CSV table of C-alpha atoms in Angstrom, one decimal:
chain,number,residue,atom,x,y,z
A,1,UNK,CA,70.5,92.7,111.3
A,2,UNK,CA,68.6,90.0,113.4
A,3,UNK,CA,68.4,86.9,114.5
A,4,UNK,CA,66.4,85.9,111.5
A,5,UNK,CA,68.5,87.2,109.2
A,6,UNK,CA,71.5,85.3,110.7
A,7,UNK,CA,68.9,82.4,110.5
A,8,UNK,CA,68.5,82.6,106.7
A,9,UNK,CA,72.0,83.1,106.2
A,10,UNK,CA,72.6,79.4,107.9
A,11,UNK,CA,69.8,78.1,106.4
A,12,UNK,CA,71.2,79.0,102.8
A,13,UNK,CA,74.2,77.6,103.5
A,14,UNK,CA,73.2,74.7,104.2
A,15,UNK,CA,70.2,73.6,101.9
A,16,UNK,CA,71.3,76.5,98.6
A,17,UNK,CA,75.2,76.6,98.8
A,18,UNK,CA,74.7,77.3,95.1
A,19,UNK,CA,72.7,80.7,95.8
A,20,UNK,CA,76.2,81.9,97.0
A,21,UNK,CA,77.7,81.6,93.2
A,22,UNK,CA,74.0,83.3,92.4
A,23,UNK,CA,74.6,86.2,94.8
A,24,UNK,CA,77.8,87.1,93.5
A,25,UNK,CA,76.5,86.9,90.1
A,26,UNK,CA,74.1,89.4,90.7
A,27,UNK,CA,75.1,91.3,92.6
A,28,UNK,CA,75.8,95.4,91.1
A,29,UNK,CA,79.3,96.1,90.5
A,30,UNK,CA,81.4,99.3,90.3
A,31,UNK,CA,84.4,100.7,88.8
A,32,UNK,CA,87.3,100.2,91.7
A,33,UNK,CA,88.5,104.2,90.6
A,34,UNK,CA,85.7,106.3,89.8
A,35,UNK,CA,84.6,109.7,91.5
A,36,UNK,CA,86.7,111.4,93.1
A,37,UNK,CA,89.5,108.4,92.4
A,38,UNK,CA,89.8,107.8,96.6
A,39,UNK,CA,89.0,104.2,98.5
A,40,UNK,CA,87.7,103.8,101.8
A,41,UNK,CA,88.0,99.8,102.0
A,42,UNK,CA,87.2,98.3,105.7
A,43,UNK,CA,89.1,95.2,106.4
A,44,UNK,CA,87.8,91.8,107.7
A,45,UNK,CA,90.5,89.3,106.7
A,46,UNK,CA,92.0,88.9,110.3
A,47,UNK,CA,90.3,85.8,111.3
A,48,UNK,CA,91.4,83.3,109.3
A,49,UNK,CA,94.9,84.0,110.3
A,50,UNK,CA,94.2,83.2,114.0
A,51,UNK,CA,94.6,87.1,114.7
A,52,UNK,CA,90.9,87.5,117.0
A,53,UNK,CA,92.0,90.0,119.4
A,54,UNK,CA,91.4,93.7,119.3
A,55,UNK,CA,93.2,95.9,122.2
A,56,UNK,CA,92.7,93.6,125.6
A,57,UNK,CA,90.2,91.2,124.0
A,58,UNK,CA,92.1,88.5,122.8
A,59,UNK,CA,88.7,86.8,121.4
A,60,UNK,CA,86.9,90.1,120.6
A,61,UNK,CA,86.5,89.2,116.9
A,62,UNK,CA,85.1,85.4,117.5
A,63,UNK,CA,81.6,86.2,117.3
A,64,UNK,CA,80.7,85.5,113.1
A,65,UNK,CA,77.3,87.2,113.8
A,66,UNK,CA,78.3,90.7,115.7
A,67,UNK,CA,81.4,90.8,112.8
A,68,UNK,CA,78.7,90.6,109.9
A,69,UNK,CA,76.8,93.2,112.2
A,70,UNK,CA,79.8,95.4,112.4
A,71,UNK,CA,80.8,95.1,108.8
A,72,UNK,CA,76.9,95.8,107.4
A,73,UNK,CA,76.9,98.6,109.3
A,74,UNK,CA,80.1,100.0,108.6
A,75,UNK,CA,78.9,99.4,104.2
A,76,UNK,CA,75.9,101.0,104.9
A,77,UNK,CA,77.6,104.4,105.9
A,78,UNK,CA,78.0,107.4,103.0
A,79,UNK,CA,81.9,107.1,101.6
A,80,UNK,CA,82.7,103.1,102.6
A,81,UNK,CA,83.4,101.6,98.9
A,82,UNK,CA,83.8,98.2,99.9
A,83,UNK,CA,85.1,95.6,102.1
A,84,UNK,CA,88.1,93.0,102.2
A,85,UNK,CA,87.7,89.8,103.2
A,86,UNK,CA,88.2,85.9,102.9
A,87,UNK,CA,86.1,84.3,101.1
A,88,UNK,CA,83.9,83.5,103.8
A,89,UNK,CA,83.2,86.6,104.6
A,90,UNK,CA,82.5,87.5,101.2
A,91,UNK,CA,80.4,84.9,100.6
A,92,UNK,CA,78.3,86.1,104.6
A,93,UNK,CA,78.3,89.4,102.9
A,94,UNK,CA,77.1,88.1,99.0
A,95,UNK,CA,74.2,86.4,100.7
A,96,UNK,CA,73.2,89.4,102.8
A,97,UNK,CA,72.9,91.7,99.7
A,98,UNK,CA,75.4,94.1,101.5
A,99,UNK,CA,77.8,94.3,98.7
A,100,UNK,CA,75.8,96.1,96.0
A,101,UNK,CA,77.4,98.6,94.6
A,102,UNK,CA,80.4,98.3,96.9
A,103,UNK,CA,84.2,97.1,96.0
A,104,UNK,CA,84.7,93.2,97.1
A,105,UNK,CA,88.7,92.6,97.9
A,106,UNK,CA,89.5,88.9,98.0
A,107,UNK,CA,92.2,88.1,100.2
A,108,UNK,CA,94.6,85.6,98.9
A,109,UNK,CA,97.6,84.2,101.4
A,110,UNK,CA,96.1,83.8,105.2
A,111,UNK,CA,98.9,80.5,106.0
A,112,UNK,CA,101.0,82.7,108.1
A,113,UNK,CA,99.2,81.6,111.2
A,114,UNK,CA,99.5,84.5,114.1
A,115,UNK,CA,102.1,82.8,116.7
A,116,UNK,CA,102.9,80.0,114.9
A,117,UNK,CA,106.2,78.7,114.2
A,118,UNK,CA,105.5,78.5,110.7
A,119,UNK,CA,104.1,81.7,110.7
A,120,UNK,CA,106.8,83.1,108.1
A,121,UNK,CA,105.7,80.7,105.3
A,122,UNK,CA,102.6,82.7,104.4
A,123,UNK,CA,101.1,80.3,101.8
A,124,UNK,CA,97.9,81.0,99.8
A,125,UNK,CA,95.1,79.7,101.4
A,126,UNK,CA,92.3,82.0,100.3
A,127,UNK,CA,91.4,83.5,97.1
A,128,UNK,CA,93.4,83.1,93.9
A,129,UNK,CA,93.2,84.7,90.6
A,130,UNK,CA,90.7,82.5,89.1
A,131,UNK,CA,88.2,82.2,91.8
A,132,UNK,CA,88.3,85.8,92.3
A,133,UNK,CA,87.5,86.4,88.2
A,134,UNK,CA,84.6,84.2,88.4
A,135,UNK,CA,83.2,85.3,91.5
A,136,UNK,CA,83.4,88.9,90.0
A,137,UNK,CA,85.5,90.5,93.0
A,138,UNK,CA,87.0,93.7,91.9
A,139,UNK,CA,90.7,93.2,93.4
A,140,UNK,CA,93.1,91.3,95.8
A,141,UNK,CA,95.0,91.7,98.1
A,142,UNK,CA,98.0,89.7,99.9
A,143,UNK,CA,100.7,90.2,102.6
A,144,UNK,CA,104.7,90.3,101.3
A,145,UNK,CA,106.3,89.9,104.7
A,146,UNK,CA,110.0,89.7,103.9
A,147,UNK,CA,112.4,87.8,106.8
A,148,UNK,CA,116.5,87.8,105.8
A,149,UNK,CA,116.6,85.6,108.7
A,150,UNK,CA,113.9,83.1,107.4
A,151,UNK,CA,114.4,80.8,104.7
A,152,UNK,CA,110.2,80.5,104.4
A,153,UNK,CA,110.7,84.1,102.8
A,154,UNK,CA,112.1,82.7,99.4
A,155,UNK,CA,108.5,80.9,98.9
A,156,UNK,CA,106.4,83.6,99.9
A,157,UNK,CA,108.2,86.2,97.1
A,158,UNK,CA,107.8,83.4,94.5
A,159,UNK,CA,104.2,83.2,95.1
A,160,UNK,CA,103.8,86.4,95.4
A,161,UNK,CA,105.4,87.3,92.4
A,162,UNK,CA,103.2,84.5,90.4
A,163,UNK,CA,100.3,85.6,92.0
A,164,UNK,CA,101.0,89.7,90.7
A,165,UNK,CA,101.8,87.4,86.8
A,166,UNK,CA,98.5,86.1,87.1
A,167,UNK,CA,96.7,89.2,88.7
A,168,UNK,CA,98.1,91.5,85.8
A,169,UNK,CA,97.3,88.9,83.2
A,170,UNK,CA,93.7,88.6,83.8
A,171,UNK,CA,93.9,92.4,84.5
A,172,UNK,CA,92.6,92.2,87.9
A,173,UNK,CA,93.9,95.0,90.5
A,174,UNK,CA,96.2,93.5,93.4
A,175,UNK,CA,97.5,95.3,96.4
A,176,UNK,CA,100.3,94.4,98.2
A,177,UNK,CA,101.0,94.8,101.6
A,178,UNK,CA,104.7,94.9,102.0
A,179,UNK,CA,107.2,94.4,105.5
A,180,UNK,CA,110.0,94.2,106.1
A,181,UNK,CA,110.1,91.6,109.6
A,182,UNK,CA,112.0,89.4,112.3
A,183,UNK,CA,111.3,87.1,114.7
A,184,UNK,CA,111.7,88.9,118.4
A,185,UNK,CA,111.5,86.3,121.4
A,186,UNK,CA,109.6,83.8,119.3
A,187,UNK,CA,107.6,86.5,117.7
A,188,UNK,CA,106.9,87.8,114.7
A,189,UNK,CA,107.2,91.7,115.0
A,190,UNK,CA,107.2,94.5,111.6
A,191,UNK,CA,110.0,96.8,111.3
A,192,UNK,CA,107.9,100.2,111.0
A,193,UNK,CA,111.0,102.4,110.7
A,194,UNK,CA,110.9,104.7,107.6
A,195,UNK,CA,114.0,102.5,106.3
A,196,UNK,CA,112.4,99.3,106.4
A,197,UNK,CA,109.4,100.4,105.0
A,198,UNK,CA,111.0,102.0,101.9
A,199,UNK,CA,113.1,98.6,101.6
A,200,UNK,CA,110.0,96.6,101.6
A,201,UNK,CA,107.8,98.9,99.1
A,202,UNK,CA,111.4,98.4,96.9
A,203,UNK,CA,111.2,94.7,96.9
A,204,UNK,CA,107.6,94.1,96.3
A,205,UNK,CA,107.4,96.9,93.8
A,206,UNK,CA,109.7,94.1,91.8
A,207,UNK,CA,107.7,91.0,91.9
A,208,UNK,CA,105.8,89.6,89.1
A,209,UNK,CA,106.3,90.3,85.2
A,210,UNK,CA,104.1,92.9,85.0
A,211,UNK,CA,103.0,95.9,87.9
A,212,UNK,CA,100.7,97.5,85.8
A,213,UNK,CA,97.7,96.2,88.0
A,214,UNK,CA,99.8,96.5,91.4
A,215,UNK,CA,98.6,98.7,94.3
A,216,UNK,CA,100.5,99.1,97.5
A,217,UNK,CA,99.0,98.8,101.2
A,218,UNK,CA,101.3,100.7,103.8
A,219,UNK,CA,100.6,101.5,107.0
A,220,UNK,CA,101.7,105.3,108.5
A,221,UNK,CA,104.8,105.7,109.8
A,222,UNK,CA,107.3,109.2,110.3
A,223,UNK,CA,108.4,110.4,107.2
A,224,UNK,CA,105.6,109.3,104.9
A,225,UNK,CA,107.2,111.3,102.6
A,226,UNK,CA,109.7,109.8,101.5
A,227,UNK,CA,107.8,106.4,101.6
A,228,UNK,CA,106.0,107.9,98.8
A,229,UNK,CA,109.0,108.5,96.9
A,230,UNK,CA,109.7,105.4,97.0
A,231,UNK,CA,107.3,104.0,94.5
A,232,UNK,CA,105.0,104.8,91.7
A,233,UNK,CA,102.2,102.7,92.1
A,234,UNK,CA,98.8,104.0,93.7
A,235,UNK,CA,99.0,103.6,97.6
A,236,UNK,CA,96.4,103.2,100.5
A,237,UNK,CA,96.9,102.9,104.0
A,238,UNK,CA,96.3,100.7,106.4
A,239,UNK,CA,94.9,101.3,109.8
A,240,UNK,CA,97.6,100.6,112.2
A,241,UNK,CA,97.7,100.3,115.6
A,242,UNK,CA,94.4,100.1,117.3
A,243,UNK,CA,95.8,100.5,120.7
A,244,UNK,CA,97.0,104.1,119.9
A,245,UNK,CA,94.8,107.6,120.7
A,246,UNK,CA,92.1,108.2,118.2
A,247,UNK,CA,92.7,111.5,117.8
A,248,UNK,CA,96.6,111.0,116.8
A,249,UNK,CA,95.2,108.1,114.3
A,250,UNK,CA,92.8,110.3,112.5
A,251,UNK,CA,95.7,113.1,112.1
A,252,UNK,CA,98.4,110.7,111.2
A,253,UNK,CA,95.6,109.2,108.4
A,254,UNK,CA,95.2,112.9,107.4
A,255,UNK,CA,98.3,114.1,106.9
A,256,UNK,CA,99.7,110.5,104.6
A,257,UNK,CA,96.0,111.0,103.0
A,258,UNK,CA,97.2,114.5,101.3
A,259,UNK,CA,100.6,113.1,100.2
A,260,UNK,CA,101.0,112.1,96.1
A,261,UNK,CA,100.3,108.8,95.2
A,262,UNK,CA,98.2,108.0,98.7
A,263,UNK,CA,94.4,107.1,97.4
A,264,UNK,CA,92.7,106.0,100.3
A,265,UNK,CA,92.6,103.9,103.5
A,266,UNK,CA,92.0,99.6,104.0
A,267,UNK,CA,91.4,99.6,107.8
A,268,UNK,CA,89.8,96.8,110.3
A,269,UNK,CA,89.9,96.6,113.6
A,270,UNK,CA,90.8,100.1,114.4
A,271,UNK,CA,87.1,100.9,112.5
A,272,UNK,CA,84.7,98.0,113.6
A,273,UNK,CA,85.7,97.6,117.0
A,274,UNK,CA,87.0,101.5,118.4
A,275,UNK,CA,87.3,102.3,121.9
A,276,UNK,CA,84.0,103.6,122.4
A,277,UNK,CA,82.6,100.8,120.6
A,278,UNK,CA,80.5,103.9,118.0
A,279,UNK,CA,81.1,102.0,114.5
A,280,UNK,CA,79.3,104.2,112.8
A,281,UNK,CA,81.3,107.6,114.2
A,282,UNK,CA,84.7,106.0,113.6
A,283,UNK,CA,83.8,105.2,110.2
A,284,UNK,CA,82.0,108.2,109.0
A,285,UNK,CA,85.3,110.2,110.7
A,286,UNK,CA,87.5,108.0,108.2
A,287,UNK,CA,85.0,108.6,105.5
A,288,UNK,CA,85.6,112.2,105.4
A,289,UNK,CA,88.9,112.3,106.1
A,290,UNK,CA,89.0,110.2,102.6
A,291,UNK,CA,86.2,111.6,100.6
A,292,UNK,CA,86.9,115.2,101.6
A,293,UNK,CA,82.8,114.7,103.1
């Protein structure tokens, strides 16, 4: 991508914001399982939760123009079948044409602010069922973060569970990413123990009248097994800690990737921005440890 490319995008947006409604009308569509049934879905949803930083960069994902660079790159690569985002992301990507024939995730609750002290009450800010239905994306996703301490908890699994109604009504695919999580020195912080994980795959697996079109999100932790026990539903997993050795990622990834029920990976930051800055390597190593490539 160049500048002129960024220069159209602008310009679209602000003379043709109705080529945006056109793009996603057009644009060619796929089956979310097909093939060999696995996902390999990169995420760009952190933004508009305040959460820019990657590693020591606390602004490393401010830049709108090396992101869409980043994320066109990372579609264009053999075994990447699609991309989450907000719907401004979508939208950047619509208008690009990078989302042909690639899986479009809306993301629906994105309140939670990162540091805030609301930051429990994760309302729905983004996408809901209906404007992801008539802009032809292919699934959802939200966040379940479950506090016993926090009273904002009580909305968030409402919400949640009238978001899955309305997600299984119009028979549109919705993964849920479940934690179980406390406030530590002002802070939110996820339990990742292989207890709380199980507890929080237990209580969203609940929610709404119908999981028929539920899919889990679930990040790696010790004892995958019996994580996967836990649940029925189809699972992917998400990238985790971008802090951590490569190496010890990709074989953590590998080793949940082979368990039942576990279809594929949802990762972001770990991906787009890696510690030797090679999107291209990071992903295509993800692809194959997906796609078997």
């Amino acid at each position: 991508m160049d500048d002129e490319a960024f220069a159209r995008l602008r310009q679209t947006r602000h003379r043709d914001p109705a080529a945006i409604a056109s793009a996603l009308a057009s644009r060619t569509r796929r089956p979310l399982v097909h093939g060999d049934g696995r996902l390999f879905i990169v995420a760009a949803d952190h933004p508009a939760r305040g959460a820019l930083g990657v590693r020591d960069n606390p602004m490393a994902m401010a830049s709108r123009y090396e992101l869409l660079q980043r994320l066109v790159l990372a579609l264009s690569r053999p075994g990447v079948d699609g991309v989450l985002g907000t719907p401004d992301i979508i939208e950047d990507l619509a208008l690009l044409g990078a989302l042909d024939g690639k899986v479009a995730v809306g993301s629906m609750n994105r309140g939670g602010l990162r540091g805030a002290v609301f930051e429990m009450d994760d309302r729905y800010t983004g996408y809901d069922v209906d404007s992801m239905v008539s802009s032809r994306l292919d699934a959802a996703k939200l966040l379940v973060r479950v506090n016993l301490q926090d009273p904002g908890t009580a909305r968030t699994l409402e919400e949640t569970a009238h978001a899955v109604t309305d997600s299984a009504r119009a028979r549109l695919p919705i993964m849920l990413e479940p934690f179980m999580s406390n406030w530590v020195d002002g802070k939110i912080v996820n339990d990742l123990s292989t207890e709380a994980v199980i507890t929080s795959v237990a209580i969203s697996c609940g929610l709404g009248a119908s999981s028929a079109y539920t899919w889990l999100k679930l990040p790696v932790v010790k004892d995958m097994e019996r994580v996967m026990e836990a649940a029925t539903l189809p699972t992917l997993l998400l990238g985790g800690d971008s802090d951590g050795d490569p190496d010890e990622t990709y074989n953590a990834w590998a080793a949940a990737l082979a368990l039942p029920g576990v279809h594929g990976l949802v990762v972001g930051r770990t991906l787009l921005y890696p510690q030797d800055d090679d999107v291209a390597k990071a992903v295509d190593i993800a692809a194959a440890l997906v796609h078997g490539r």
